[in-house]
Tab-separated table of C-alpha atoms in Angstrom:
chain	number	residue	atom	x	y	z
A	1	UNK	CA	45.355	54.476	21.615
A	2	UNK	CA	43.876	52.032	19.108
A	3	UNK	CA	41.469	49.471	20.156
A	4	UNK	CA	42.695	45.943	20.512
A	5	UNK	CA	40.238	45.102	17.562
A	6	UNK	CA	41.628	47.572	15.252
A	7	UNK	CA	45.240	46.650	16.175
A	8	UNK	CA	44.359	43.028	15.319
A	9	UNK	CA	43.016	44.095	12.031
A	10	UNK	CA	46.017	46.175	11.372
A	11	UNK	CA	48.203	43.317	12.098
A	12	UNK	CA	46.190	40.921	9.848
A	13	UNK	CA	46.343	43.104	7.079
A	14	UNK	CA	50.069	43.453	7.392
A	15	UNK	CA	50.206	39.705	7.348
A	16	UNK	CA	50.636	39.255	11.084
A	17	UNK	CA	47.882	37.016	12.824
A	18	UNK	CA	46.426	37.232	16.061
A	19	UNK	CA	46.753	34.591	18.573
A	20	UNK	CA	43.479	33.676	20.152
A	21	UNK	CA	42.922	31.585	23.380
A	22	UNK	CA	39.509	30.717	25.116
A	23	UNK	CA	39.546	31.854	28.514
A	24	UNK	CA	37.338	29.731	31.057
A	25	UNK	CA	36.499	30.718	34.384
A	26	UNK	CA	35.267	28.436	37.151
A	27	UNK	CA	34.237	28.998	40.653
A	28	UNK	CA	32.132	32.001	41.764
A	29	UNK	CA	31.894	33.106	38.088
A	30	UNK	CA	31.581	30.846	35.223
A	31	UNK	CA	32.408	32.291	31.857
A	32	UNK	CA	33.821	31.409	28.411
A	33	UNK	CA	35.309	34.116	26.097
A	34	UNK	CA	37.801	34.173	23.276
A	35	UNK	CA	40.585	36.601	23.682
A	36	UNK	CA	43.003	37.664	20.847
A	37	UNK	CA	46.436	38.255	21.484
A	38	UNK	CA	48.211	40.407	18.902
A	39	UNK	CA	51.231	38.441	17.606
A	40	UNK	CA	53.930	39.416	17.647
A	41	UNK	CA	52.966	41.935	20.560
A	42	UNK	CA	54.779	44.901	21.442
A	43	UNK	CA	56.249	42.958	24.317
A	44	UNK	CA	56.089	39.258	24.472
A	45	UNK	CA	53.032	37.783	25.937
A	46	UNK	CA	53.633	36.017	29.305
A	47	UNK	CA	51.136	33.792	31.184
A	48	UNK	CA	50.972	36.648	33.826
A	49	UNK	CA	50.054	39.234	31.138
A	50	UNK	CA	47.373	36.879	29.827
A	51	UNK	CA	46.155	36.371	33.236
A	52	UNK	CA	45.814	40.038	34.075
A	53	UNK	CA	44.195	40.777	30.920
A	54	UNK	CA	41.598	38.053	31.254
A	55	UNK	CA	40.918	39.376	34.851
A	56	UNK	CA	40.211	42.747	33.501
A	57	UNK	CA	37.734	41.249	30.988
A	58	UNK	CA	35.972	39.231	33.812
A	59	UNK	CA	35.593	42.677	35.887
A	60	UNK	CA	33.805	44.241	32.871
A	61	UNK	CA	31.686	41.292	32.117
A	62	UNK	CA	30.366	40.815	35.839
A	63	UNK	CA	29.457	42.621	38.921
A	64	UNK	CA	30.835	40.373	41.447
A	65	UNK	CA	33.417	41.192	43.731
A	66	UNK	CA	36.107	38.435	43.375
A	67	UNK	CA	39.584	37.339	43.699
A	68	UNK	CA	41.494	34.837	42.106
A	69	UNK	CA	41.606	31.302	43.497
A	70	UNK	CA	44.200	28.544	43.195
A	71	UNK	CA	46.824	30.938	44.229
A	72	UNK	CA	46.282	33.121	41.093
A	73	UNK	CA	47.511	30.272	38.876
A	74	UNK	CA	46.470	29.980	35.048
A	75	UNK	CA	45.859	26.234	33.996
A	76	UNK	CA	45.427	24.776	30.850
A	77	UNK	CA	42.379	22.632	29.945
A	78	UNK	CA	44.144	19.549	31.037
A	79	UNK	CA	44.540	21.088	34.691
A	80	UNK	CA	48.360	21.840	34.187
A	81	UNK	CA	49.620	25.088	35.910
A	82	UNK	CA	51.035	27.662	33.494
A	83	UNK	CA	54.072	29.467	35.207
A	84	UNK	CA	53.453	33.270	35.193
A	85	UNK	CA	56.820	34.000	33.824
A	86	UNK	CA	56.538	31.607	30.834
A	87	UNK	CA	55.657	32.950	27.389
A	88	UNK	CA	52.306	31.910	26.209
A	89	UNK	CA	53.467	30.864	22.668
A	90	UNK	CA	55.679	28.524	24.602
A	91	UNK	CA	52.824	26.795	26.375
A	92	UNK	CA	49.675	27.381	24.790
A	93	UNK	CA	48.773	26.891	21.269
A	94	UNK	CA	46.439	29.141	19.080
A	95	UNK	CA	42.771	28.160	19.924
A	96	UNK	CA	43.682	26.500	23.354
A	97	UNK	CA	41.561	26.852	26.315
A	98	UNK	CA	43.120	28.246	29.676
A	99	UNK	CA	41.369	28.217	32.981
A	100	UNK	CA	41.110	30.847	35.830
A	101	UNK	CA	39.535	30.176	39.191
A	102	UNK	CA	37.357	32.840	40.694
A	103	UNK	CA	36.461	33.189	44.203
A	104	UNK	CA	34.459	35.487	46.116
A	105	UNK	CA	36.378	38.454	47.656
A	106	UNK	CA	36.924	37.800	51.349
A	107	UNK	CA	35.323	40.641	53.323
A	108	UNK	CA	36.974	41.513	56.591
A	109	UNK	CA	34.804	40.982	59.668
A	110	UNK	CA	35.612	42.026	62.977
A	111	UNK	CA	36.955	39.231	65.033
A	112	UNK	CA	34.319	38.036	67.530
A	113	UNK	CA	35.241	38.456	71.060
A	114	UNK	CA	35.662	35.287	73.293
A	115	UNK	CA	32.728	34.806	75.573
A	116	UNK	CA	33.349	36.279	78.874
A	117	UNK	CA	32.976	34.206	82.215
A	118	UNK	CA	30.330	35.465	84.401
A	119	UNK	CA	31.917	36.563	87.670
A	120	UNK	CA	30.179	35.962	90.812
A	121	UNK	CA	29.815	38.899	93.485
A	122	UNK	CA	30.961	36.285	96.054
A	123	UNK	CA	34.377	35.282	96.837
A	124	UNK	CA	34.430	31.494	97.336
A	125	UNK	CA	37.101	30.153	99.638
A	126	UNK	CA	37.397	26.717	100.752
Protein backbone atom coordinates (compact mmCIF):
# COMPACT_ATOMS: atom_id res chain seq x y z
CA UNK A 1 0.00 0.00 0.00
CA UNK A 2 1.37 3.38 -0.94
CA UNK A 3 1.78 5.91 1.85
CA UNK A 4 -0.57 8.88 2.02
CA UNK A 5 2.32 11.23 1.15
CA UNK A 6 3.19 9.27 -1.99
CA UNK A 7 -0.49 9.07 -3.03
CA UNK A 8 -0.82 12.84 -2.57
CA UNK A 9 2.37 13.42 -4.56
CA UNK A 10 1.08 11.19 -7.37
CA UNK A 11 -2.30 12.91 -7.30
CA UNK A 12 -0.73 16.36 -7.49
CA UNK A 13 1.50 15.25 -10.38
CA UNK A 14 -1.64 14.01 -12.13
CA UNK A 15 -3.28 17.40 -11.62
CA UNK A 16 -5.41 16.32 -8.67
CA UNK A 17 -4.99 18.40 -5.51
CA UNK A 18 -4.93 17.39 -1.89
CA UNK A 19 -7.59 18.82 0.36
CA UNK A 20 -6.06 19.84 3.71
CA UNK A 21 -7.65 20.46 7.08
CA UNK A 22 -6.07 21.50 10.35
CA UNK A 23 -7.17 19.27 13.19
CA UNK A 24 -7.22 20.85 16.65
CA UNK A 25 -7.84 18.74 19.71
CA UNK A 26 -8.95 20.14 23.04
CA UNK A 27 -9.44 18.65 26.47
CA UNK A 28 -7.08 15.99 27.80
CA UNK A 29 -4.76 16.27 24.80
CA UNK A 30 -4.23 19.58 23.00
CA UNK A 31 -2.67 19.21 19.56
CA UNK A 32 -2.75 20.88 16.15
CA UNK A 33 -1.77 19.11 12.96
CA UNK A 34 -2.45 19.39 9.25
CA UNK A 35 -4.09 16.39 7.65
CA UNK A 36 -4.17 16.05 3.86
CA UNK A 37 -7.14 14.30 2.31
CA UNK A 38 -6.58 12.97 -1.18
CA UNK A 39 -9.02 14.65 -3.55
CA UNK A 40 -10.78 12.93 -5.16
CA UNK A 41 -10.38 10.00 -2.78
CA UNK A 42 -11.06 6.38 -3.59
CA UNK A 43 -14.33 6.86 -1.71
CA UNK A 44 -15.75 10.28 -0.78
CA UNK A 45 -14.48 11.64 2.55
CA UNK A 46 -17.22 11.85 5.13
CA UNK A 47 -16.93 13.70 8.43
CA UNK A 48 -16.90 10.25 10.10
CA UNK A 49 -13.91 9.06 8.04
CA UNK A 50 -12.12 12.35 8.71
CA UNK A 51 -12.75 11.90 12.46
CA UNK A 52 -11.54 8.29 12.42
CA UNK A 53 -8.32 9.20 10.61
CA UNK A 54 -7.71 12.13 12.98
CA UNK A 55 -8.20 9.83 16.00
CA UNK A 56 -5.62 7.40 14.55
CA UNK A 57 -3.13 10.26 14.27
CA UNK A 58 -3.79 11.48 17.81
CA UNK A 59 -3.14 7.94 19.06
CA UNK A 60 0.20 7.92 17.23
CA UNK A 61 1.17 11.30 18.67
CA UNK A 62 0.34 10.64 22.32
CA UNK A 63 0.57 7.88 24.89
CA UNK A 64 -2.64 8.94 26.63
CA UNK A 65 -5.56 6.54 26.92
CA UNK A 66 -8.46 8.62 25.66
CA UNK A 67 -11.92 8.61 24.22
CA UNK A 68 -13.77 11.24 22.23
CA UNK A 69 -15.79 13.68 24.25
CA UNK A 70 -18.73 15.76 23.08
CA UNK A 71 -20.48 12.62 21.88
CA UNK A 72 -17.72 11.98 19.34
CA UNK A 73 -18.77 15.07 17.39
CA UNK A 74 -16.48 16.95 15.07
CA UNK A 75 -16.96 20.71 15.19
CA UNK A 76 -15.78 23.47 12.93
CA UNK A 77 -13.70 26.34 14.34
CA UNK A 78 -16.91 28.30 15.07
CA UNK A 79 -18.23 25.45 17.24
CA UNK A 80 -20.84 24.11 14.79
CA UNK A 81 -21.37 20.34 14.85
CA UNK A 82 -20.51 18.57 11.59
CA UNK A 83 -22.73 15.56 10.99
CA UNK A 84 -20.85 12.25 10.50
CA UNK A 85 -22.60 11.30 7.24
CA UNK A 86 -21.93 14.66 5.53
CA UNK A 87 -19.24 14.90 2.88
CA UNK A 88 -16.21 16.86 4.07
CA UNK A 89 -16.15 18.84 0.83
CA UNK A 90 -19.72 20.03 1.51
CA UNK A 91 -19.09 21.35 5.04
CA UNK A 92 -15.39 22.27 5.22
CA UNK A 93 -13.20 24.35 2.92
CA UNK A 94 -9.59 23.56 2.08
CA UNK A 95 -7.44 24.82 4.96
CA UNK A 96 -10.27 25.02 7.54
CA UNK A 97 -9.90 23.94 11.17
CA UNK A 98 -11.90 21.07 12.65
CA UNK A 99 -12.02 20.41 16.39
CA UNK A 100 -12.16 17.14 18.33
CA UNK A 101 -12.70 16.98 22.10
CA UNK A 102 -10.49 14.42 23.80
CA UNK A 103 -11.26 13.15 27.29
CA UNK A 104 -9.64 10.66 29.62
CA UNK A 105 -10.69 7.10 29.09
CA UNK A 106 -12.92 6.05 31.94
CA UNK A 107 -11.55 3.13 33.88
CA UNK A 108 -14.02 0.74 35.38
CA UNK A 109 -13.67 0.77 39.12
CA UNK A 110 -15.52 -1.77 41.23
CA UNK A 111 -18.60 -0.29 42.79
CA UNK A 112 -18.13 0.52 46.44
CA UNK A 113 -20.41 -1.44 48.70
CA UNK A 114 -22.70 0.69 50.84
CA UNK A 115 -21.66 0.82 54.50
CA UNK A 116 -23.27 -1.86 56.61
CA UNK A 117 -25.09 -1.04 59.77
CA UNK A 118 -23.54 -2.47 62.86
CA UNK A 119 -25.74 -5.02 64.55
CA UNK A 120 -26.10 -5.22 68.21
CA UNK A 121 -25.83 -8.62 69.84
CA UNK A 122 -28.91 -7.86 71.87
CA UNK A 123 -32.49 -7.67 70.73
CA UNK A 124 -34.11 -4.45 71.81
CA UNK A 125 -37.75 -4.79 72.72
CA UNK A 126 -39.96 -2.02 73.87
